[in-house]
mmCIF file of C-alpha atoms in Angstrom:
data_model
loop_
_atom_site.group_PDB
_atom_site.id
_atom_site.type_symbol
_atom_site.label_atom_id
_atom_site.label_comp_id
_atom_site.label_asym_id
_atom_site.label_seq_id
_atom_site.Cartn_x
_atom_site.Cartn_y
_atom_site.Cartn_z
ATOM 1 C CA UNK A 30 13.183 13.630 3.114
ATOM 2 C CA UNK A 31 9.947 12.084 1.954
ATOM 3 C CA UNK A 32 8.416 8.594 4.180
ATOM 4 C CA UNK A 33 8.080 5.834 1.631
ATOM 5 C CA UNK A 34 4.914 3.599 2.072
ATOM 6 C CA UNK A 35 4.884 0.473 -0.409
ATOM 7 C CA UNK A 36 2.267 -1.491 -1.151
ATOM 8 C CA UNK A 37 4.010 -4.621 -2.127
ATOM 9 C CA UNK A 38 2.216 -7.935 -2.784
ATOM 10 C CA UNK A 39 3.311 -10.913 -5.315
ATOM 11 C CA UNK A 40 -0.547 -11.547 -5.775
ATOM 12 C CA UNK A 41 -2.327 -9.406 -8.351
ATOM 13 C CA UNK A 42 -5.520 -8.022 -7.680
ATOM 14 C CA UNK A 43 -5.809 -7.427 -4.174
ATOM 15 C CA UNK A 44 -6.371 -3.803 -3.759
ATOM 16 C CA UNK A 45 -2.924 -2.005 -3.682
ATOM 17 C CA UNK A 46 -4.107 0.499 -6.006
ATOM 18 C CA UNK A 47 -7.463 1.532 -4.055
ATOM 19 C CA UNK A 48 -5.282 1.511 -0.967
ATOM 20 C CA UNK A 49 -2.409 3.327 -1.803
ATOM 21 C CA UNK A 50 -4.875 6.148 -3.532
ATOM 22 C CA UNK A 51 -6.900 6.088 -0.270
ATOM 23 C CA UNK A 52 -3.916 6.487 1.963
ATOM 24 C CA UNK A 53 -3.093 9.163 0.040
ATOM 25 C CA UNK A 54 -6.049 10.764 0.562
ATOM 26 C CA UNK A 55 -6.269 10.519 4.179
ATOM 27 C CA UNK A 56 -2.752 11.772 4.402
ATOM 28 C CA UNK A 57 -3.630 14.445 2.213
ATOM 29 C CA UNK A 58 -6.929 15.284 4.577
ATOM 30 C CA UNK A 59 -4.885 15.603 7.123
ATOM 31 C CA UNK A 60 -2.312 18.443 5.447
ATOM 32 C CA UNK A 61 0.022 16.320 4.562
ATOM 33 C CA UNK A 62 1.977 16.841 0.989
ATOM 34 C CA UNK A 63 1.741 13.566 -0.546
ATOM 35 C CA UNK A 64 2.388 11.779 -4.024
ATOM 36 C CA UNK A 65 1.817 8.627 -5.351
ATOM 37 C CA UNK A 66 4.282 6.915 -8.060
ATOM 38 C CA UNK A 67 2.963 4.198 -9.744
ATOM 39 C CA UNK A 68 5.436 1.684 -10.706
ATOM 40 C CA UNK A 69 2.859 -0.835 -11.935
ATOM 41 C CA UNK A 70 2.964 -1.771 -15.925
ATOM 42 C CA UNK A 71 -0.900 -1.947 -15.927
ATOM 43 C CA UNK A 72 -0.695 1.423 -14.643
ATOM 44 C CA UNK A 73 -4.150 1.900 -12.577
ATOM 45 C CA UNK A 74 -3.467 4.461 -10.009
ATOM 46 C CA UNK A 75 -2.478 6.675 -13.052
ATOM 47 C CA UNK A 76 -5.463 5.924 -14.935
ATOM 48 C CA UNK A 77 -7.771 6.562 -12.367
ATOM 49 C CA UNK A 78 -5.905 10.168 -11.790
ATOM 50 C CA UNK A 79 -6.019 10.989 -15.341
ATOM 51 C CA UNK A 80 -9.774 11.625 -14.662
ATOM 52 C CA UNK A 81 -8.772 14.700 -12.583
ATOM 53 C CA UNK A 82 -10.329 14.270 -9.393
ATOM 54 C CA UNK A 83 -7.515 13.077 -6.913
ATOM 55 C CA UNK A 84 -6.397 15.938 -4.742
ATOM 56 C CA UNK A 85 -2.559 14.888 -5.332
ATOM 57 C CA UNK A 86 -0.060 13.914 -7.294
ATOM 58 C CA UNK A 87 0.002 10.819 -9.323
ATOM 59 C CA UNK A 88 3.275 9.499 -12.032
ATOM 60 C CA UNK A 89 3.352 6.174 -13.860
ATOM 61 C CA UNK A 90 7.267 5.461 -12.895
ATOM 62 C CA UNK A 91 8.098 1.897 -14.102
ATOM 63 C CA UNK A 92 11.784 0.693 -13.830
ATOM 64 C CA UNK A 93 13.051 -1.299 -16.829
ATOM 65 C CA UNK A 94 15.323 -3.772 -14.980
ATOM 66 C CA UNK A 95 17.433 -4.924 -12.234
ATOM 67 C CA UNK A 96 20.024 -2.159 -13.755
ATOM 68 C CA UNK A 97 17.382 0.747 -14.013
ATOM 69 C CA UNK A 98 17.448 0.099 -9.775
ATOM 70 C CA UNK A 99 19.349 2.946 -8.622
ATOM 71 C CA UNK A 100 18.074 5.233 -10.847
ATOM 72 C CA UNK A 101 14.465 4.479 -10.127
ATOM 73 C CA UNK A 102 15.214 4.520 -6.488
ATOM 74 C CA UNK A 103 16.603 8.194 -6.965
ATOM 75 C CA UNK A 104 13.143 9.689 -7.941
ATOM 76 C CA UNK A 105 11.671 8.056 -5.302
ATOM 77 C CA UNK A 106 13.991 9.134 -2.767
ATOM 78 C CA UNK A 107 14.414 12.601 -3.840
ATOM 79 C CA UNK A 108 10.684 13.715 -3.472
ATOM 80 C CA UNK A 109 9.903 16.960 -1.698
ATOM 81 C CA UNK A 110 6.091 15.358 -0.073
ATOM 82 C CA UNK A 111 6.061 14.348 2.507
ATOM 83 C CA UNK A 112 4.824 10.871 2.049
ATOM 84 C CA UNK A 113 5.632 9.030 -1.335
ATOM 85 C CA UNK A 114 3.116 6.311 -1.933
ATOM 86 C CA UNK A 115 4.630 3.642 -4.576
ATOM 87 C CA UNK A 116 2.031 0.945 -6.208
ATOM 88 C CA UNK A 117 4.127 -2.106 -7.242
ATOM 89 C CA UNK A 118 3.159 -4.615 -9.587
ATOM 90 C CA UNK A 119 2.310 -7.944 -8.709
ATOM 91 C CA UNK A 120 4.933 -9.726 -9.539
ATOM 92 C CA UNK A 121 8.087 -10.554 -8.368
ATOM 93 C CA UNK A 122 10.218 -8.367 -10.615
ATOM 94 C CA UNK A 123 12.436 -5.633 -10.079
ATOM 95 C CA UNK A 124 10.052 -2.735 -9.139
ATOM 96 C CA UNK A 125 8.641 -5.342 -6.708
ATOM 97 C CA UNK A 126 12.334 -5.831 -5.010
ATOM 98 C CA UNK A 127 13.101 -2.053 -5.663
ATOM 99 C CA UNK A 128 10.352 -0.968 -3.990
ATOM 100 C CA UNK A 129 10.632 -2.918 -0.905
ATOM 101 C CA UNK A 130 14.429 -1.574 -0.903
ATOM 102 C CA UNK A 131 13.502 1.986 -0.667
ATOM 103 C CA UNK A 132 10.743 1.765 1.274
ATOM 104 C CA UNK A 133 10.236 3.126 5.170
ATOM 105 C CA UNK A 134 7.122 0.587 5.105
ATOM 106 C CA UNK A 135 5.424 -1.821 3.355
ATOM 107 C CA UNK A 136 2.077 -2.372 3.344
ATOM 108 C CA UNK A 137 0.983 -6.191 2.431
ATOM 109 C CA UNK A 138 -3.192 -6.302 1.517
ATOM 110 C CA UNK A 139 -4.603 -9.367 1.025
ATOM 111 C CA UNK A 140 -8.093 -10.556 1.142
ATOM 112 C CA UNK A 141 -9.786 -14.108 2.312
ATOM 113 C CA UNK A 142 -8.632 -16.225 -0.681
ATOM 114 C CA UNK A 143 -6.117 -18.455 -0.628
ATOM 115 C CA UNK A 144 -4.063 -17.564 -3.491
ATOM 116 C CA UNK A 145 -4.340 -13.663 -1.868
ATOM 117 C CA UNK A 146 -3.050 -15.467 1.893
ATOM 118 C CA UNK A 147 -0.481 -17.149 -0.087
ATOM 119 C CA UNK A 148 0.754 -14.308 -1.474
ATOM 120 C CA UNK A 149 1.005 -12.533 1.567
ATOM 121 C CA UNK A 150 2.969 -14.914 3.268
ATOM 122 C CA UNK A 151 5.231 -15.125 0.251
ATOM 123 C CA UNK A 152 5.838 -10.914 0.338
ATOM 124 C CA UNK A 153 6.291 -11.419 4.046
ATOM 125 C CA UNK A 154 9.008 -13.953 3.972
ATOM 126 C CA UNK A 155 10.553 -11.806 0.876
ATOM 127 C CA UNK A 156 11.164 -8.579 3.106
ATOM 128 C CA UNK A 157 12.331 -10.579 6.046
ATOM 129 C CA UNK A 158 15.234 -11.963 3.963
ATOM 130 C CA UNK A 159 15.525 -8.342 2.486
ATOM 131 C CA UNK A 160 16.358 -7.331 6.019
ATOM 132 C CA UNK A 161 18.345 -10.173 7.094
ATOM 133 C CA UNK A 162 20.677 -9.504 4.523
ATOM 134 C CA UNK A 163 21.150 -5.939 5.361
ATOM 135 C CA UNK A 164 21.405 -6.870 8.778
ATOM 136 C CA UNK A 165 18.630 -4.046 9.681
ATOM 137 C CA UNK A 166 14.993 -3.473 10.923
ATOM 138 C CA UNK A 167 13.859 -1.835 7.656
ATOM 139 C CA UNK A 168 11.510 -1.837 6.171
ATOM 140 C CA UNK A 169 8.783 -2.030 8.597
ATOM 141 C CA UNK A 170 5.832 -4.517 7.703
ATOM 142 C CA UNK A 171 2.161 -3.817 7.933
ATOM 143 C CA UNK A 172 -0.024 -6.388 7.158
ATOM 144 C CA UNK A 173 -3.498 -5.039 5.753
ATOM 145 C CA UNK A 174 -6.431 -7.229 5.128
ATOM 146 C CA UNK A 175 -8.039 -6.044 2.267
ATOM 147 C CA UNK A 176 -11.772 -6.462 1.094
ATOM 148 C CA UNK A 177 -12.922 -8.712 3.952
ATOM 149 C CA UNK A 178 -16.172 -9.040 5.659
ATOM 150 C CA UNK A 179 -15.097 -10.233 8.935
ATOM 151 C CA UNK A 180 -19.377 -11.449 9.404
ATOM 152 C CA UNK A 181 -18.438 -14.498 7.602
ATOM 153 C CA UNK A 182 -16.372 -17.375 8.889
ATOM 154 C CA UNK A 183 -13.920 -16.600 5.664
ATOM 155 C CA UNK A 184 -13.554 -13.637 6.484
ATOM 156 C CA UNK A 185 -12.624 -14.245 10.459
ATOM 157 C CA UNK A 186 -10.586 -17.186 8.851
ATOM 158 C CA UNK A 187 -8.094 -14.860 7.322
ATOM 159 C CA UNK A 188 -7.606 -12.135 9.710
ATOM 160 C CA UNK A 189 -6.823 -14.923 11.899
ATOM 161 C CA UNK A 190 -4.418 -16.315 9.361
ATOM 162 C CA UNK A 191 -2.826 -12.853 8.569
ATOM 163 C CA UNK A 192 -2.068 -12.595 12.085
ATOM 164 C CA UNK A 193 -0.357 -16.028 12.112
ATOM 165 C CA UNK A 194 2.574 -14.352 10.059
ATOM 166 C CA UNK A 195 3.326 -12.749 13.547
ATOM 167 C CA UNK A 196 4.122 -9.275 11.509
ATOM 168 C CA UNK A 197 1.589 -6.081 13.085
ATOM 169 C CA UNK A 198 -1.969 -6.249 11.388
ATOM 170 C CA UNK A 199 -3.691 -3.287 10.373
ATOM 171 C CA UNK A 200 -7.440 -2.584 11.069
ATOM 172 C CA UNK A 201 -9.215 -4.725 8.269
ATOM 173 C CA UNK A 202 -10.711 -2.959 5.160
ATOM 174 C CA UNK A 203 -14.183 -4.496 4.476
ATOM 175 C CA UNK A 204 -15.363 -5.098 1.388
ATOM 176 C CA UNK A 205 -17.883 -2.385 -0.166
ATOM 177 C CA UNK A 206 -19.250 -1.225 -3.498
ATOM 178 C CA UNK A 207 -18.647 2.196 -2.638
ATOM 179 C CA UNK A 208 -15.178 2.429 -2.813
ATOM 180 C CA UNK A 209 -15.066 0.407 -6.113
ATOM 181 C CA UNK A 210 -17.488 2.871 -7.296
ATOM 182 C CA UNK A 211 -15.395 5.558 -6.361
ATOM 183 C CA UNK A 212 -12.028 4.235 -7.881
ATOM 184 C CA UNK A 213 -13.950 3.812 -11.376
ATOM 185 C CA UNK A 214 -15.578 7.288 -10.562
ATOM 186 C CA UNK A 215 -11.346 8.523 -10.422
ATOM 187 C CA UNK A 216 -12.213 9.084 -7.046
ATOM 188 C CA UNK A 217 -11.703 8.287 -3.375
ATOM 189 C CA UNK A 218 -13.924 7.012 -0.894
ATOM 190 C CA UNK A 219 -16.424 9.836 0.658
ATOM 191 C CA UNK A 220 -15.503 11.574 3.319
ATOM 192 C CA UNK A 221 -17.209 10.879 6.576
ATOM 193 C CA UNK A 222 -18.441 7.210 5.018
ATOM 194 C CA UNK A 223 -17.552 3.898 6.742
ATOM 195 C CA UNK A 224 -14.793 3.614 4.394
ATOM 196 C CA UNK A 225 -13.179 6.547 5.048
ATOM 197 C CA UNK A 226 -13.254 5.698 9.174
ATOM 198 C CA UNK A 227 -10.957 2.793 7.531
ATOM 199 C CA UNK A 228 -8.758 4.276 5.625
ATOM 200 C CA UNK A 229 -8.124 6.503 8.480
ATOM 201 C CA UNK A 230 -7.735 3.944 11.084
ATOM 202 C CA UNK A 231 -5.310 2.241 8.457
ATOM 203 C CA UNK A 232 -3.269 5.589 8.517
ATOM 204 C CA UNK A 233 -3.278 5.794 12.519
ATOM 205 C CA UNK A 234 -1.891 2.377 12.629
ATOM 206 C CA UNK A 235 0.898 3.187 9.458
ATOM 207 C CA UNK A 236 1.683 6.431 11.376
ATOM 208 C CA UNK A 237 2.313 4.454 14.680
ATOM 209 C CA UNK A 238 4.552 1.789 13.274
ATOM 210 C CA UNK A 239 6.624 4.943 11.714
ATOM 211 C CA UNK A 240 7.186 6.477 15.407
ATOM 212 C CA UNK A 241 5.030 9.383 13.878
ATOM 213 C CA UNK A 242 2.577 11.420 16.180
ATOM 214 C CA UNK A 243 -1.180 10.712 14.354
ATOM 215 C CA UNK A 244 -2.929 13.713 14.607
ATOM 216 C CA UNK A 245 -6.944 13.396 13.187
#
């Protein structure tokens, strides 16, 4: 059975999409079978891999309401890859709640504004109570900060506040033209390039809180 990794966050705009696709590349570096399903109306990651340059799989599948649930959940769960990667919207709809339901983890970015630390506390407290009433551990939480330059005092201000929500923080992701350019480009970030060491170590530290063995 396929590992679901969600990006979840009830803040817009702070990098799911050039996450997930970069986690999906790193996976896919190192031999893993990987898709991504992209359950976002504005429909990014798929745009970006209509340009043909994403070494896997990407599918636009939106779920139409709290009643389309199960049948959304189905696809997701039924993949032969070995990682699914599901892009939710920012909102907090049903492919927001669906997604946290189904997944193994979920990845929260956020970067140093306060709407985007807001937001992240607000996903955070949503999968707790997801868990509480299931009475469970799943799904894990990973905590990414996204598009920070931890040089700057606002920068070393929200890392610090991340951690505050006492769930496991992920190795930052700083903030670099590059990988914009390469997202626009309907690409990934270079391999070998300071991005890429991130997106890797982002991977290590996914892999770990699965109980999976990282391998480079």
């Amino acid at each position: 059975m396929s590992r679901i990794i969600g990006l979840v966050q009830s803040k817009g705009g702070v990098g799911k999409t050039t996450t997930a696709l970069n986690l999906a590349a790193e996976l896919a570096r190192r031999g893993h079978s990987v898709r991504v399903l992209d359950a976002d109306p504005e429909a990014n990651a798929a745009a970006t891999a209509k340009l043909g340059r994403l070494p896997f799989a990407v599918a636009a599948h939106l779920i139409e309401g709290r009643s389309d649930a199960g049948a959304w959940a189905k696809v997701v769960k039924d993949g032969s890859a070995d990682y699914t990667v599901v892009d939710a919207p920012g909102a907090m709809g049903a492919a927001y709640g669906a997604t946290v339901a189904v997944s193994d983890i979920v990845l929260v970015p956020a970067g140093a504004t306060a709407l985007e630390l807001r937001g992240a506390a607000n996903t955070v407290k949503f999968v707790r109570d997801f868990r509480r009433s299931r009475g469970g551990a799943a799904p894990e939480i990973l905590v990414v900060p996204s598009r920070v330059d931890r040089r700057t005092v606002a920068g070393r201000e929200a890392v610090a506040t991340l951690a505050s929500l006492t769930e496991p923080v992920s190795p930052p992701i700083s903030s670099r033209q590059p990988v914009a350019d390469s997202i626009a480009a309907g690409e990934t970030v270079a391999a070998g390039s300071p991005s890429a060491a991130e997106y890797a170590a982002l991977l290590d530290a996914v892999l770990t809180r699965l109980g999976v063995e990282v391998t480079a």
